[in-house]
GROMACS .gro file of C-alpha atoms in nm:
model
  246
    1UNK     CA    1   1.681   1.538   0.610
    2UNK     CA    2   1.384   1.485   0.847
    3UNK     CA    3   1.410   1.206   1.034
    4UNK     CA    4   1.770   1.121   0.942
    5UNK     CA    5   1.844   0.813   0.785
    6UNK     CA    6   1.697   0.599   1.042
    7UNK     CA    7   1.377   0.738   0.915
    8UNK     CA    8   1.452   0.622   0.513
    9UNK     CA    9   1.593   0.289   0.611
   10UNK     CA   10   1.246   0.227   0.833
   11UNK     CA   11   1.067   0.316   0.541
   12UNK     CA   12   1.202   0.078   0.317
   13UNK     CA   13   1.211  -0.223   0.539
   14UNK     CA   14   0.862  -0.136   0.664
   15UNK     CA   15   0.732  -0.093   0.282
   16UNK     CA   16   0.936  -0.460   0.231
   17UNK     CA   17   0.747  -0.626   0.533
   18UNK     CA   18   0.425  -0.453   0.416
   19UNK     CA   19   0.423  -0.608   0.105
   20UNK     CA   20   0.542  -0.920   0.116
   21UNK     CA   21   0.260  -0.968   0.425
   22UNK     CA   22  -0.010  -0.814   0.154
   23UNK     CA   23   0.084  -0.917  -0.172
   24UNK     CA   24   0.200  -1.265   0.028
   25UNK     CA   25  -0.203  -1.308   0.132
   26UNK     CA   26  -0.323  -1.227  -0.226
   27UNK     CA   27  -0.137  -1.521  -0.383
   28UNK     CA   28  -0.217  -1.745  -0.129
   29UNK     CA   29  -0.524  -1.687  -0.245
   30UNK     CA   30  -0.532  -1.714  -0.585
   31UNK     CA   31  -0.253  -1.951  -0.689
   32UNK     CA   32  -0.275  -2.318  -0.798
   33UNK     CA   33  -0.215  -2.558  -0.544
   34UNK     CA   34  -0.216  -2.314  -0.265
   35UNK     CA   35  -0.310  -2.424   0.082
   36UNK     CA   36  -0.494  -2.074   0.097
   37UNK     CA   37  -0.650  -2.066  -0.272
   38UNK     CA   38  -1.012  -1.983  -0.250
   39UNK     CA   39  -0.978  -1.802   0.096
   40UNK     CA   40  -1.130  -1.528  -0.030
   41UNK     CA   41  -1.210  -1.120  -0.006
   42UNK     CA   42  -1.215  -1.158   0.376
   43UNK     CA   43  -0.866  -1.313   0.448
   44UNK     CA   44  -0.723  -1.066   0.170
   45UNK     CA   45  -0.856  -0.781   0.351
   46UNK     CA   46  -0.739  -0.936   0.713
   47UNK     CA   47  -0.379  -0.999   0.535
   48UNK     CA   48  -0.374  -0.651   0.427
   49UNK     CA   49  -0.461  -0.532   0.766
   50UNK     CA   50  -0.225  -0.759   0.932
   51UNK     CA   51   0.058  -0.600   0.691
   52UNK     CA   52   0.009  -0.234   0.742
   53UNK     CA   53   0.073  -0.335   1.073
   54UNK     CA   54   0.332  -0.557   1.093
   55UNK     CA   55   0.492  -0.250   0.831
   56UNK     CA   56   0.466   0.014   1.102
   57UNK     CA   57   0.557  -0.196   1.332
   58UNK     CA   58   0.895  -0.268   1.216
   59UNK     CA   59   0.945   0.080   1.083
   60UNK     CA   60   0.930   0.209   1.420
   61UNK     CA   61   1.128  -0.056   1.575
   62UNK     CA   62   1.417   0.109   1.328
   63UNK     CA   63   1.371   0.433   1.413
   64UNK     CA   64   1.128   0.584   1.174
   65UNK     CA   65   0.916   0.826   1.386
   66UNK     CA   66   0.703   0.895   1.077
   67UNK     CA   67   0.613   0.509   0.935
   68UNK     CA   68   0.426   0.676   0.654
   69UNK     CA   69   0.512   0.354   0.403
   70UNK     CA   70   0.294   0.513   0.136
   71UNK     CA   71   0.402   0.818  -0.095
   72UNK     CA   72   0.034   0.991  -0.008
   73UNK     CA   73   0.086   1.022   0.349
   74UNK     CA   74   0.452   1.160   0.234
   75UNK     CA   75   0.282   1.416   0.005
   76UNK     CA   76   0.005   1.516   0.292
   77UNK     CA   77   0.265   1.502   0.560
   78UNK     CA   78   0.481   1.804   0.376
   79UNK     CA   79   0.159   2.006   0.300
   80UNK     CA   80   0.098   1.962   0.666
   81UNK     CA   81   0.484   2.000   0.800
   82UNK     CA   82   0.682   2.209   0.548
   83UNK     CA   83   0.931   1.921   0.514
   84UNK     CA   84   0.962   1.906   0.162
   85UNK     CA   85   1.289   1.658   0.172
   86UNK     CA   86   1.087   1.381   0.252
   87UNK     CA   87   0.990   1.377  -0.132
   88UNK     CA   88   1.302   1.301  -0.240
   89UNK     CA   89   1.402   1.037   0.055
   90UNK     CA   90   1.119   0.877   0.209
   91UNK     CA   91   0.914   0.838  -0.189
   92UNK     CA   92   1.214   0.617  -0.345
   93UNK     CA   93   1.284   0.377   0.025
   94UNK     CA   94   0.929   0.318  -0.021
   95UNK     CA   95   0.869   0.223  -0.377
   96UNK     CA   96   1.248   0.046  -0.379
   97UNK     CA   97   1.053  -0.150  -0.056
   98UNK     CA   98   0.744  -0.236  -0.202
   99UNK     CA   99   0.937  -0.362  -0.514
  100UNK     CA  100   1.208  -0.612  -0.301
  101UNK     CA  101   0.866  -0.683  -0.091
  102UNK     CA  102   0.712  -0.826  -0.443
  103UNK     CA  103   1.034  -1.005  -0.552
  104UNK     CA  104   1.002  -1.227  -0.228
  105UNK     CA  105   0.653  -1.301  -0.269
  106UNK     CA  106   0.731  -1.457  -0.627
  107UNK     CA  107   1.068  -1.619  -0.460
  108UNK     CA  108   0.832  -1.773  -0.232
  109UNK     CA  109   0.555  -1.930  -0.407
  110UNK     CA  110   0.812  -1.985  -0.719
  111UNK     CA  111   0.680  -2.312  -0.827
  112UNK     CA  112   0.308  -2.181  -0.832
  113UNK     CA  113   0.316  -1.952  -1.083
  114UNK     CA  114   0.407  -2.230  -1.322
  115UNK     CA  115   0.063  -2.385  -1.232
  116UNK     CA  116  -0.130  -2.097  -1.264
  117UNK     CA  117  -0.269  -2.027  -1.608
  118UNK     CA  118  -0.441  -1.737  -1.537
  119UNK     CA  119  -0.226  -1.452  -1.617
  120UNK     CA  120  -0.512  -1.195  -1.475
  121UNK     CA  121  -0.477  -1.382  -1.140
  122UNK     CA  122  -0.103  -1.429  -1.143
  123UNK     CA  123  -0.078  -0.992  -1.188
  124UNK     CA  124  -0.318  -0.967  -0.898
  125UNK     CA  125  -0.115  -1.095  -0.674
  126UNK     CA  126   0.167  -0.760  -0.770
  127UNK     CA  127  -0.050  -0.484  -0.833
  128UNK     CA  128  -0.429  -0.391  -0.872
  129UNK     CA  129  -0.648  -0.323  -1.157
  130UNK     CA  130  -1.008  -0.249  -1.125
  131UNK     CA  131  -1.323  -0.459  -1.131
  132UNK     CA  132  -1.523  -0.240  -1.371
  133UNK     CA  133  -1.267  -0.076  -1.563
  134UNK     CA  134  -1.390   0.293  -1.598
  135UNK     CA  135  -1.051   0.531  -1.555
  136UNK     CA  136  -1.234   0.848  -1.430
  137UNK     CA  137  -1.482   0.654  -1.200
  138UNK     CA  138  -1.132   0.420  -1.071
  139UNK     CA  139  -0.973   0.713  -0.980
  140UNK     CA  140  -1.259   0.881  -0.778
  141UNK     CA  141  -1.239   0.558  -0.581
  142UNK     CA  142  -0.872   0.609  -0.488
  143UNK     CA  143  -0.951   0.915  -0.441
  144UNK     CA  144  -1.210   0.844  -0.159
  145UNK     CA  145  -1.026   0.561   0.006
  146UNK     CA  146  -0.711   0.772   0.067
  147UNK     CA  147  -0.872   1.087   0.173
  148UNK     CA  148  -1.039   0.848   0.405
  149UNK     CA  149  -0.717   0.679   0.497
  150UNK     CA  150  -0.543   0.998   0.599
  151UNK     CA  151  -0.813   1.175   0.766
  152UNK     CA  152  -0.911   0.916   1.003
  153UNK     CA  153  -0.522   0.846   1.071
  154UNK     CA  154  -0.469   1.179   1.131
  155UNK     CA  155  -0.770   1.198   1.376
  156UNK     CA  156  -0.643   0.863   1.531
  157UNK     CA  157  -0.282   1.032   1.633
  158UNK     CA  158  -0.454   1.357   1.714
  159UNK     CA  159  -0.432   1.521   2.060
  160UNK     CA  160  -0.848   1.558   2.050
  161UNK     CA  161  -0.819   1.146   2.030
  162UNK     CA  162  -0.539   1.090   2.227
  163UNK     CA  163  -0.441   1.424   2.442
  164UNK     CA  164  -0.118   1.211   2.578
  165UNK     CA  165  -0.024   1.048   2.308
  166UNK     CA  166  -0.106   0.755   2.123
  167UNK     CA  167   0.015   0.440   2.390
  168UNK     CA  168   0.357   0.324   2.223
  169UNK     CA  169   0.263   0.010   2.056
  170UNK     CA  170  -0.113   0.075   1.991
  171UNK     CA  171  -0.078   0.340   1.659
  172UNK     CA  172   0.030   0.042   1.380
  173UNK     CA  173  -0.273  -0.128   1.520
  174UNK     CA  174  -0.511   0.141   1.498
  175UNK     CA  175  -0.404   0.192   1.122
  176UNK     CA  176  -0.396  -0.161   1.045
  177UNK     CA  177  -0.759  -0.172   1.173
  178UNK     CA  178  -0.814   0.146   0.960
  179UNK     CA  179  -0.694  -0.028   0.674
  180UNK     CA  180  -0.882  -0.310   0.674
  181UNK     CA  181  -1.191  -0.100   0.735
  182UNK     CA  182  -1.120   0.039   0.439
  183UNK     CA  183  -1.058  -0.270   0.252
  184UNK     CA  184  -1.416  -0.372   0.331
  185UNK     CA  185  -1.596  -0.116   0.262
  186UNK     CA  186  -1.426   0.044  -0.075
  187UNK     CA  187  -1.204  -0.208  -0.194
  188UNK     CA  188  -1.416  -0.350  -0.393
  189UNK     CA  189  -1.420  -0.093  -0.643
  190UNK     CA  190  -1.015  -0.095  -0.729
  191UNK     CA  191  -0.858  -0.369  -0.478
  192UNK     CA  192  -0.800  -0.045  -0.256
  193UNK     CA  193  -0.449   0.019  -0.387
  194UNK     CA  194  -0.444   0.400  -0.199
  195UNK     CA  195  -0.039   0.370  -0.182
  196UNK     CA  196   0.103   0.464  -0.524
  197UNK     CA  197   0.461   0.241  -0.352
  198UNK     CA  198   0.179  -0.028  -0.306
  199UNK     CA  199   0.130  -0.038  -0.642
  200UNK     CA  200   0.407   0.102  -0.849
  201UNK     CA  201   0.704  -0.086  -0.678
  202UNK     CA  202   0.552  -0.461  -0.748
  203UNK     CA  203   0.385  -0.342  -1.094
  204UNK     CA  204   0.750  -0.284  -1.205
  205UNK     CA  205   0.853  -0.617  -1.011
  206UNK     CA  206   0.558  -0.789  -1.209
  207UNK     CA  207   0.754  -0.615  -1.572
  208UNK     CA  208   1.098  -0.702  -1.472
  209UNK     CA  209   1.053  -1.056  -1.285
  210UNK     CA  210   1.041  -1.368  -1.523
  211UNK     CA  211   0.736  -1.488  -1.371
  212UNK     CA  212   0.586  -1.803  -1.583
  213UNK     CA  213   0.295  -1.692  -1.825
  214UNK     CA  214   0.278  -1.364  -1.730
  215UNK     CA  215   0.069  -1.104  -1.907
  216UNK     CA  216   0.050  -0.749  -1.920
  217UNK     CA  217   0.152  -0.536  -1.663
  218UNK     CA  218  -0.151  -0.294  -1.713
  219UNK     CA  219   0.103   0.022  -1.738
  220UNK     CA  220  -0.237   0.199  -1.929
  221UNK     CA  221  -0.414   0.189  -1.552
  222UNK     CA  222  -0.154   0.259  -1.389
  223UNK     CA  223  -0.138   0.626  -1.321
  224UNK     CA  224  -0.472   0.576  -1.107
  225UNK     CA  225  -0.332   0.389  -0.832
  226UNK     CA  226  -0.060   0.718  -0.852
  227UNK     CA  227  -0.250   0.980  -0.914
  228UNK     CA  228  -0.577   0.867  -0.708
  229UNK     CA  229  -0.390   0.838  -0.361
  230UNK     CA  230  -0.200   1.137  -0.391
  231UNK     CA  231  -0.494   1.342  -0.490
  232UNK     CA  232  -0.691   1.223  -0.173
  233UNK     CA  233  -0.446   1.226   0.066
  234UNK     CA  234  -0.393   1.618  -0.059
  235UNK     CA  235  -0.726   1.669  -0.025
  236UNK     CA  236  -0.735   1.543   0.325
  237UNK     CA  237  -0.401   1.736   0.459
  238UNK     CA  238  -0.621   2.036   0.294
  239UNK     CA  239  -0.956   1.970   0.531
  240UNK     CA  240  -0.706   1.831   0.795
  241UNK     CA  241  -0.516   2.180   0.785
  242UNK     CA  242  -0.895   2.403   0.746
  243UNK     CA  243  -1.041   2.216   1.041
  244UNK     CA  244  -0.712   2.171   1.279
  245UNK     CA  245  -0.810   1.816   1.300
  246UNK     CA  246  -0.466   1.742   1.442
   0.00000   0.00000   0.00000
């Protein structure tokens, strides 16, 4: 099993930490009674940014040499490595991560869900859905954002970029800072899920958790915030592969 079980357990607690930190920032924001309510696009995207790497972080603190936290970068990682047991180990620690991750952020703003009557809002803070809703169109934007996402990472961690190595400490800050790039620029479009775990783990939190006046999950949309990421990020390990970028 690459990377041993050190490696799976560091992707689920570094999935947990990343949501919980990210969806944590996007209820703050849109909840009732909220200190944080109203803080808008810019603190979401700063929270997100803050999460990827607090995620790393603590991924590599247990070991994980990999810290993918995102089924995409597992998918590009085997086109680019050969190891094809990551699918089957890293894929479910992450999306069993993301969904604990989601169940704490209800746990802890429990009594403002009650207060919140808008059920659009209330799912927002679990998974994304898309400001224009337009499925081909939604998916082209994940599609962009994680190519993006995995060719700049790769080119971060590359030995062009860094002939000695990344400093220890200084890669989850680089792809936090990557993140939140991309959060500003092409979020807009889709709320930038480009991590099917990001989305799929806390969409099935959203169906299973008795949150007060919830609505729909959205399961219609949600094979774009699967299929989207994992498209890009194949693209990418494709260019990454034709153009030795790493």
């Amino acid at each position: 099993m690459g990377g041993g079980w050190s490696a799976v357990i560091g992707e689920f607690f570094g999935t947990f930490v990343l949501i919980v930190l990210g969806n944590g920032v996007v209820a703050g924001a849109l909840l009732n009674r909220s200190k944080a309510q109203n803080a808008g696009w810019i603190s979401i995207t700063a929270g997100w940014a803050v999460a990827v790497f607090a995620g790393v972080a603590v991924s590599a603190a247990l070991g994980d040499t990999d810290g993918h936290l995102n089924p995409a970068f597992t998918v590009a990682s085997v086109m680019m490595t050969g190891h094809a047991e990551r699918l089957l180990t890293y894929i479910p620690a992450q999306i069993l991560g993301a969904l604990c991750g989601a169940a704490v952020v209800w746990l802890h703003y429990k009594p403002h869900w009650q207060l919140t009557e808008d059920a659009e809002a209330k799912f927002a803070c679990f998974a994304t859905a898309p400001a224009v809703y337009s499925p081909g169109w939604n998916l082209l934007s994940e599609i962009i954002g994680t190519f993006v996402l995995v060719l700049v990472a790769t080119a971060l961690f590359s030995k062009r970029i860094a002939p000695a190595g990344v400093a220890p400490g200084l890669g989850p800050m680089l792809v936090g800072a990557l993140v939140w790039g991309i959060g500003l620029s092409l979020g807009g479009t889709t709320g930038y899920a480009i991590n099917p775990a990001r989305d799929l783990g806390p969409r099935l939190a959203h169906a299973l958790l008795p949150i007060a006046g919830k609505g729909s999950s959205g399961w219609a949309y949600a094979w774009v915030p699967v299929a989207g990421p994992v498209i890009g990020a194949m693209l990418a390990a494709a260019v990454i592969r034709g153009l030795s970028v790493s």
